[in-house]
Amino acid sequence: MIPMRFDEIKRHLSGFRVGIAGAGGLGSNCAVALARSGVGTLVIADFDKVEAKNLNRQYYFADQSGILKTIALRENISRIDIDIKVITHTEMLDRTSIPVVFSGCDVIVEALDRAEMKEMIVEVVQLQMPGIPLIVGSGMAGWGRNDLLKSRKVDKNLYVCGDESSESDDDFPPMAARVGIVASMQANIVIEILMNKMTDNLSLNYENKA
Amino acid sequence: MKIKLNNTDENFEGETISVSRMLELKKYSFKLRIIKVNGILIQREKYDTTLLCDGDDVQLIYLMSGG
């Protein structure tokens, strides 16, 4: 890490576009962290509406019940920073739409609910969008067990955050604290990848000059 | 044969082993996972026909519902 003021960090991050697949617990919290950090453009895809039961972990408010999550999240992000551009896709992602919806994104965050959907997006991004890093969230249900939550770099373009074992269901619900940790881990990796592009550019310039 | 499985050495009998058989022997029960061999994603329908050899770097990710 090179020492830098937040203004400089924000200026650098403003030039990037990050895709977020799903605007539930992971996606809404990750999007907000990226918006606060100054990532210039967020592409958010979700087909669902805000429900009261989502409020235990998702970045929405009680008066947004019944509103599409894409619309509600864009509204919430605009209240944090009006300059962040939010592109919304209100649709269920599939193998055909993923490369179209997220074309031009520098990094993609997997924030879908069902494991089958997670498998699909990993396959599509890894096989059809070579060179685009994907940050997967896997295993964050329940509470406590901080020490099990981890962030793992599988290779240059695939990262996984979570405990890779706590599956959510009705009797083992995802909750704000643990989901929030994993969403923040995902956002933190995105920022690291994007900030490294600055260091890469700097060293490249240096090499060119030298 | 010896492979790296999530950065840990794992030994198996014989010179090669299919991805399916490796999962069986390791008693991995979760249905949804991502497997990469030497950085290449192996799709589910190729688990039977993809053979692992000595020195292969295998990465396995478990996919849990919730988000």
Tab-separated table of C-alpha atoms in Angstrom:
chain	number	residue	atom	x	y	z
A	1	MET	CA	0.000	0.000	0.000
A	2	ILE	CA	1.204	3.476	-0.792
A	3	PRO	CA	0.224	6.345	1.535
A	4	MET	CA	-2.533	8.391	-0.027
A	5	ARG	CA	-5.225	10.850	0.992
A	6	PHE	CA	-8.847	9.803	0.613
A	7	ASP	CA	-9.445	12.445	-2.081
A	8	GLU	CA	-6.788	10.818	-4.250
A	9	ILE	CA	-8.166	7.340	-3.585
A	10	LYS	CA	-11.656	8.487	-4.474
A	11	ARG	CA	-10.468	10.205	-7.648
A	12	HIS	CA	-8.796	6.984	-8.756
A	13	LEU	CA	-11.790	4.780	-7.896
A	14	SER	CA	-14.208	7.125	-9.675
A	15	GLY	CA	-12.872	5.861	-13.011
A	16	PHE	CA	-14.052	2.283	-12.529
A	17	ARG	CA	-17.222	0.289	-13.107
A	18	VAL	CA	-18.147	-2.564	-10.781
A	19	GLY	CA	-20.906	-5.108	-11.408
A	20	ILE	CA	-23.006	-6.426	-8.539
A	21	ALA	CA	-25.087	-9.528	-9.226
A	22	GLY	CA	-27.901	-9.495	-6.673
A	23	ALA	CA	-29.048	-6.708	-4.357
A	24	GLY	CA	-29.838	-8.702	-1.214
A	25	GLY	CA	-27.771	-8.854	1.969
A	26	LEU	CA	-24.417	-9.147	0.232
A	27	GLY	CA	-25.154	-6.962	-2.780
A	28	SER	CA	-26.849	-4.016	-1.068
A	29	ASN	CA	-24.216	-3.727	1.675
A	30	CYS	CA	-21.327	-4.244	-0.741
A	31	ALA	CA	-22.742	-1.611	-3.130
A	32	VAL	CA	-23.030	0.934	-0.318
A	33	ALA	CA	-19.429	0.307	0.800
A	34	LEU	CA	-18.214	0.762	-2.776
A	35	ALA	CA	-20.299	3.917	-3.241
A	36	ARG	CA	-18.905	5.420	-0.025
A	37	SER	CA	-15.415	4.615	-1.299
A	38	GLY	CA	-16.109	6.504	-4.509
A	39	VAL	CA	-16.319	3.748	-7.132
A	40	GLY	CA	-17.679	5.760	-10.058
A	41	THR	CA	-20.179	3.402	-11.656
A	42	LEU	CA	-22.099	0.506	-10.135
A	43	VAL	CA	-24.062	-1.909	-12.319
A	44	ILE	CA	-26.662	-3.558	-10.098
A	45	ALA	CA	-28.835	-6.486	-11.192
A	46	ASP	CA	-31.770	-7.880	-9.183
A	47	PHE	CA	-35.371	-8.829	-9.971
A	48	ASP	CA	-36.845	-8.735	-6.464
A	49	LYS	CA	-38.792	-6.250	-4.371
A	50	VAL	CA	-37.949	-5.113	-0.845
A	51	GLU	CA	-39.857	-7.056	1.840
A	52	ALA	CA	-40.082	-6.486	5.585
A	53	LYS	CA	-38.209	-9.742	6.229
A	54	ASN	CA	-35.169	-8.410	4.309
A	55	LEU	CA	-34.611	-5.597	6.787
A	56	ASN	CA	-32.701	-7.827	9.226
A	57	ARG	CA	-29.659	-7.525	6.968
A	58	GLN	CA	-30.242	-5.671	3.698
A	59	TYR	CA	-29.511	-1.986	3.109
A	60	TYR	CA	-33.135	-0.868	2.772
A	61	PHE	CA	-35.613	0.916	4.985
A	62	ALA	CA	-39.079	0.003	6.240
A	63	ASP	CA	-40.749	2.619	4.048
A	64	GLN	CA	-39.216	0.993	0.942
A	65	SER	CA	-41.246	-2.228	1.276
A	66	GLY	CA	-42.746	-3.245	-2.054
A	67	ILE	CA	-40.274	-1.209	-4.137
A	68	LEU	CA	-37.896	-2.933	-6.554
A	69	LYS	CA	-34.505	-3.453	-4.881
A	70	THR	CA	-32.666	-1.962	-7.853
A	71	ILE	CA	-34.687	1.250	-7.559
A	72	ALA	CA	-34.505	1.389	-3.758
A	73	LEU	CA	-30.740	0.809	-3.741
A	74	ARG	CA	-30.145	3.465	-6.375
A	75	GLU	CA	-32.157	5.875	-4.219
A	76	ASN	CA	-30.162	4.980	-1.081
A	77	ILE	CA	-26.833	5.355	-2.880
A	78	SER	CA	-27.876	8.737	-4.286
A	79	ARG	CA	-28.562	9.870	-0.721
A	80	ILE	CA	-24.969	8.931	0.178
A	81	ASP	CA	-23.285	10.367	-2.907
A	82	ILE	CA	-25.248	11.893	-5.757
A	83	ASP	CA	-22.232	11.611	-8.083
A	84	ILE	CA	-22.096	7.804	-8.083
A	85	LYS	CA	-23.637	6.508	-11.291
A	86	VAL	CA	-25.915	3.519	-10.697
A	87	ILE	CA	-27.002	1.468	-13.704
A	88	THR	CA	-29.829	-0.921	-12.832
A	89	HIS	CA	-30.971	-4.121	-14.516
A	90	THR	CA	-34.238	-5.376	-13.098
A	91	GLU	CA	-34.175	-8.957	-14.298
A	92	MET	CA	-33.297	-12.497	-13.274
A	93	LEU	CA	-29.755	-13.141	-14.503
A	94	ASP	CA	-29.089	-16.131	-16.728
A	95	ARG	CA	-26.224	-17.531	-18.795
A	96	THR	CA	-27.077	-15.336	-21.755
A	97	SER	CA	-27.661	-12.058	-19.945
A	98	ILE	CA	-24.684	-12.057	-17.566
A	99	PRO	CA	-22.021	-11.115	-20.153
A	100	VAL	CA	-24.317	-8.417	-21.573
A	101	VAL	CA	-25.413	-6.870	-18.270
A	102	PHE	CA	-21.863	-6.746	-16.890
A	103	SER	CA	-19.985	-5.913	-20.079
A	104	GLY	CA	-17.416	-3.203	-19.431
A	105	CYS	CA	-17.184	-3.930	-15.700
A	106	ASP	CA	-13.684	-3.983	-14.205
A	107	VAL	CA	-14.689	-6.385	-11.412
A	108	ILE	CA	-17.874	-8.360	-10.697
A	109	VAL	CA	-19.282	-9.164	-7.251
A	110	GLU	CA	-21.353	-12.339	-6.900
A	111	ALA	CA	-24.109	-11.562	-4.407
A	112	LEU	CA	-26.821	-14.009	-5.436
A	113	ASP	CA	-28.907	-16.026	-3.032
A	114	ARG	CA	-29.098	-19.606	-4.284
A	115	ALA	CA	-26.033	-21.819	-4.648
A	116	GLU	CA	-27.199	-22.921	-8.131
A	117	MET	CA	-27.138	-19.285	-9.264
A	118	LYS	CA	-23.697	-18.806	-7.739
A	119	GLU	CA	-22.406	-21.806	-9.676
A	120	MET	CA	-23.907	-20.419	-12.883
A	121	ILE	CA	-22.337	-16.972	-12.606
A	122	VAL	CA	-18.919	-18.387	-11.694
A	123	GLU	CA	-19.027	-20.608	-14.785
A	124	VAL	CA	-20.211	-17.833	-17.099
A	125	VAL	CA	-17.763	-15.176	-15.888
A	126	GLN	CA	-14.783	-17.533	-15.748
A	127	LEU	CA	-15.438	-19.055	-19.169
A	128	GLN	CA	-16.928	-16.142	-21.106
A	129	MET	CA	-15.420	-13.056	-19.496
A	130	PRO	CA	-11.719	-13.914	-19.224
A	131	GLY	CA	-9.618	-11.484	-17.228
A	132	ILE	CA	-12.527	-10.079	-15.220
A	133	PRO	CA	-12.113	-10.798	-11.504
A	134	LEU	CA	-15.146	-12.300	-9.756
A	135	ILE	CA	-15.639	-12.048	-5.993
A	136	VAL	CA	-17.877	-14.821	-4.672
A	137	GLY	CA	-19.689	-14.833	-1.316
A	138	SER	CA	-20.232	-18.303	0.144
A	139	GLY	CA	-21.314	-19.231	3.675
A	140	MET	CA	-22.464	-16.490	6.028
A	141	ALA	CA	-25.616	-17.705	7.772
A	142	GLY	CA	-26.173	-17.371	11.515
A	143	TRP	CA	-24.166	-15.388	14.017
A	144	GLY	CA	-20.815	-15.432	15.803
A	145	ARG	CA	-17.894	-17.598	14.650
A	146	ASN	CA	-15.955	-14.585	13.408
A	147	ASP	CA	-12.825	-16.680	13.148
A	148	LEU	CA	-14.364	-18.926	10.480
A	149	LEU	CA	-15.036	-16.064	8.078
A	150	LYS	CA	-12.236	-15.748	5.597
A	151	SER	CA	-11.296	-14.256	2.308
A	152	ARG	CA	-9.405	-16.450	-0.113
A	153	LYS	CA	-7.738	-15.729	-3.425
A	154	VAL	CA	-8.253	-18.828	-5.561
A	155	ASP	CA	-6.325	-17.306	-8.447
A	156	LYS	CA	-5.890	-13.965	-10.200
A	157	ASN	CA	-9.535	-13.749	-11.245
A	158	LEU	CA	-11.433	-15.651	-8.580
A	159	TYR	CA	-11.858	-14.820	-4.916
A	160	VAL	CA	-14.195	-16.280	-2.302
A	161	CYS	CA	-15.378	-14.678	0.942
A	162	GLY	CA	-17.273	-16.416	3.756
A	163	ASP	CA	-16.902	-19.622	5.736
A	164	GLU	CA	-17.793	-21.927	2.787
A	165	SER	CA	-19.933	-24.006	5.138
A	166	SER	CA	-22.869	-22.118	6.709
A	167	GLU	CA	-25.797	-22.623	4.354
A	168	SER	CA	-28.784	-20.335	4.904
A	169	ASP	CA	-32.286	-21.716	5.380
A	170	ASP	CA	-35.392	-20.891	7.385
A	171	ASP	CA	-33.879	-22.296	10.575
A	172	PHE	CA	-30.446	-20.861	9.964
A	173	PRO	CA	-31.087	-17.357	8.678
A	174	PRO	CA	-28.566	-14.878	7.396
A	175	MET	CA	-28.265	-11.887	9.759
A	176	ALA	CA	-26.916	-8.364	9.417
A	177	ALA	CA	-23.643	-8.739	11.300
A	178	ARG	CA	-22.283	-11.837	9.597
A	179	VAL	CA	-23.636	-10.995	6.136
A	180	GLY	CA	-22.272	-7.475	6.577
A	181	ILE	CA	-18.787	-8.803	7.325
A	182	VAL	CA	-18.775	-10.915	4.162
A	183	ALA	CA	-20.220	-8.076	2.035
A	184	SER	CA	-17.501	-5.776	3.371
A	185	MET	CA	-14.831	-8.392	2.656
A	186	GLN	CA	-16.071	-8.510	-0.928
A	187	ALA	CA	-16.036	-4.706	-1.233
A	188	ASN	CA	-12.573	-4.615	0.316
A	189	ILE	CA	-11.204	-7.010	-2.317
A	190	VAL	CA	-12.784	-4.931	-5.100
A	191	ILE	CA	-11.073	-1.821	-3.728
A	192	GLU	CA	-7.762	-3.654	-3.428
A	193	ILE	CA	-7.946	-4.867	-7.037
A	194	LEU	CA	-8.823	-1.379	-8.307
A	195	MET	CA	-6.195	0.357	-6.175
A	196	ASN	CA	-3.569	-2.113	-7.403
A	197	LYS	CA	-4.292	-0.890	-10.918
A	198	MET	CA	-2.977	2.505	-9.791
A	199	THR	CA	0.229	0.978	-8.405
A	200	ASP	CA	0.595	-1.047	-11.618
A	201	ASN	CA	0.189	2.119	-13.700
A	202	LEU	CA	2.695	3.995	-11.557
A	203	SER	CA	5.319	1.274	-11.871
A	204	LEU	CA	4.599	0.979	-15.592
A	205	ASN	CA	5.137	4.735	-16.029
A	206	TYR	CA	8.286	4.478	-14.001
A	207	GLU	CA	9.568	1.638	-16.175
A	208	ASN	CA	8.721	3.557	-19.324
A	209	LYS	CA	10.607	6.593	-18.093
A	210	ALA	CA	13.561	4.539	-16.864
B	1	MET	CA	0.362	-39.502	-7.187
B	2	LYS	CA	0.409	-36.285	-5.238
B	3	ILE	CA	-1.750	-33.244	-6.006
B	4	LYS	CA	-2.294	-29.900	-4.341
B	5	LEU	CA	-5.871	-29.593	-3.100
B	6	ASN	CA	-6.596	-26.068	-1.894
B	7	ASN	CA	-2.869	-25.573	-1.351
B	8	THR	CA	-2.506	-28.753	0.735
B	9	ASP	CA	-0.695	-31.906	-0.452
B	10	GLU	CA	-2.977	-34.912	-1.010
B	11	ASN	CA	-1.824	-38.401	-1.995
B	12	PHE	CA	-3.844	-40.876	-4.063
B	13	GLU	CA	-3.169	-44.412	-5.311
B	14	GLY	CA	-2.309	-44.851	-8.983
B	15	GLU	CA	-1.039	-42.526	-11.682
B	16	THR	CA	-4.257	-40.686	-12.490
B	17	ILE	CA	-7.655	-40.215	-10.929
B	18	SER	CA	-10.852	-38.633	-12.253
B	19	VAL	CA	-12.265	-35.541	-10.572
B	20	SER	CA	-15.415	-37.553	-9.674
B	21	ARG	CA	-13.382	-40.298	-7.997
B	22	MET	CA	-11.281	-37.755	-6.084
B	23	LEU	CA	-14.476	-36.155	-4.730
B	24	GLU	CA	-15.757	-39.616	-3.767
B	25	LEU	CA	-12.540	-40.611	-2.001
B	26	LYS	CA	-12.411	-37.318	-0.138
B	27	LYS	CA	-16.075	-37.865	0.831
B	28	TYR	CA	-16.996	-34.363	-0.281
B	29	SER	CA	-20.740	-34.311	0.037
B	30	PHE	CA	-21.782	-30.758	-0.879
B	31	LYS	CA	-23.528	-30.753	-4.228
B	32	LEU	CA	-22.562	-27.303	-5.406
B	33	ARG	CA	-18.998	-26.461	-5.898
B	34	ILE	CA	-16.518	-24.964	-8.283
B	35	ILE	CA	-13.453	-26.934	-9.267
B	36	LYS	CA	-10.454	-25.474	-11.020
B	37	VAL	CA	-7.538	-27.600	-12.156
B	38	ASN	CA	-4.343	-25.696	-12.904
B	39	GLY	CA	-6.421	-22.529	-13.152
B	40	ILE	CA	-8.976	-23.974	-15.583
B	41	LEU	CA	-12.607	-24.304	-14.533
B	42	ILE	CA	-13.966	-27.839	-14.893
B	43	GLN	CA	-17.659	-27.986	-15.659
B	44	ARG	CA	-19.775	-30.520	-13.793
B	45	GLU	CA	-20.401	-32.708	-16.861
B	46	LYS	CA	-16.638	-33.147	-17.253
B	47	TYR	CA	-15.945	-34.437	-13.712
B	48	ASP	CA	-15.923	-38.071	-14.931
B	49	THR	CA	-13.636	-37.473	-17.892
B	50	THR	CA	-11.184	-34.985	-16.387
B	51	LEU	CA	-8.154	-36.863	-15.078
B	52	LEU	CA	-5.904	-35.487	-12.376
B	53	CYS	CA	-2.185	-36.224	-12.587
B	54	ASP	CA	0.778	-35.907	-10.260
B	55	GLY	CA	1.560	-32.284	-9.507
B	56	ASP	CA	-1.845	-30.862	-10.485
B	57	ASP	CA	-3.065	-27.810	-8.606
B	58	VAL	CA	-6.729	-28.336	-7.700
B	59	GLN	CA	-8.845	-25.580	-6.204
B	60	LEU	CA	-12.233	-26.413	-4.763
B	61	ILE	CA	-14.791	-23.852	-3.651
B	62	TYR	CA	-17.989	-24.748	-1.823
B	63	LEU	CA	-21.028	-22.752	-2.797
B	64	MET	CA	-23.499	-22.189	0.024
B	65	SER	CA	-26.888	-20.577	-0.465
B	66	GLY	CA	-27.385	-17.210	1.208
B	67	GLY	CA	-26.720	-13.686	0.179
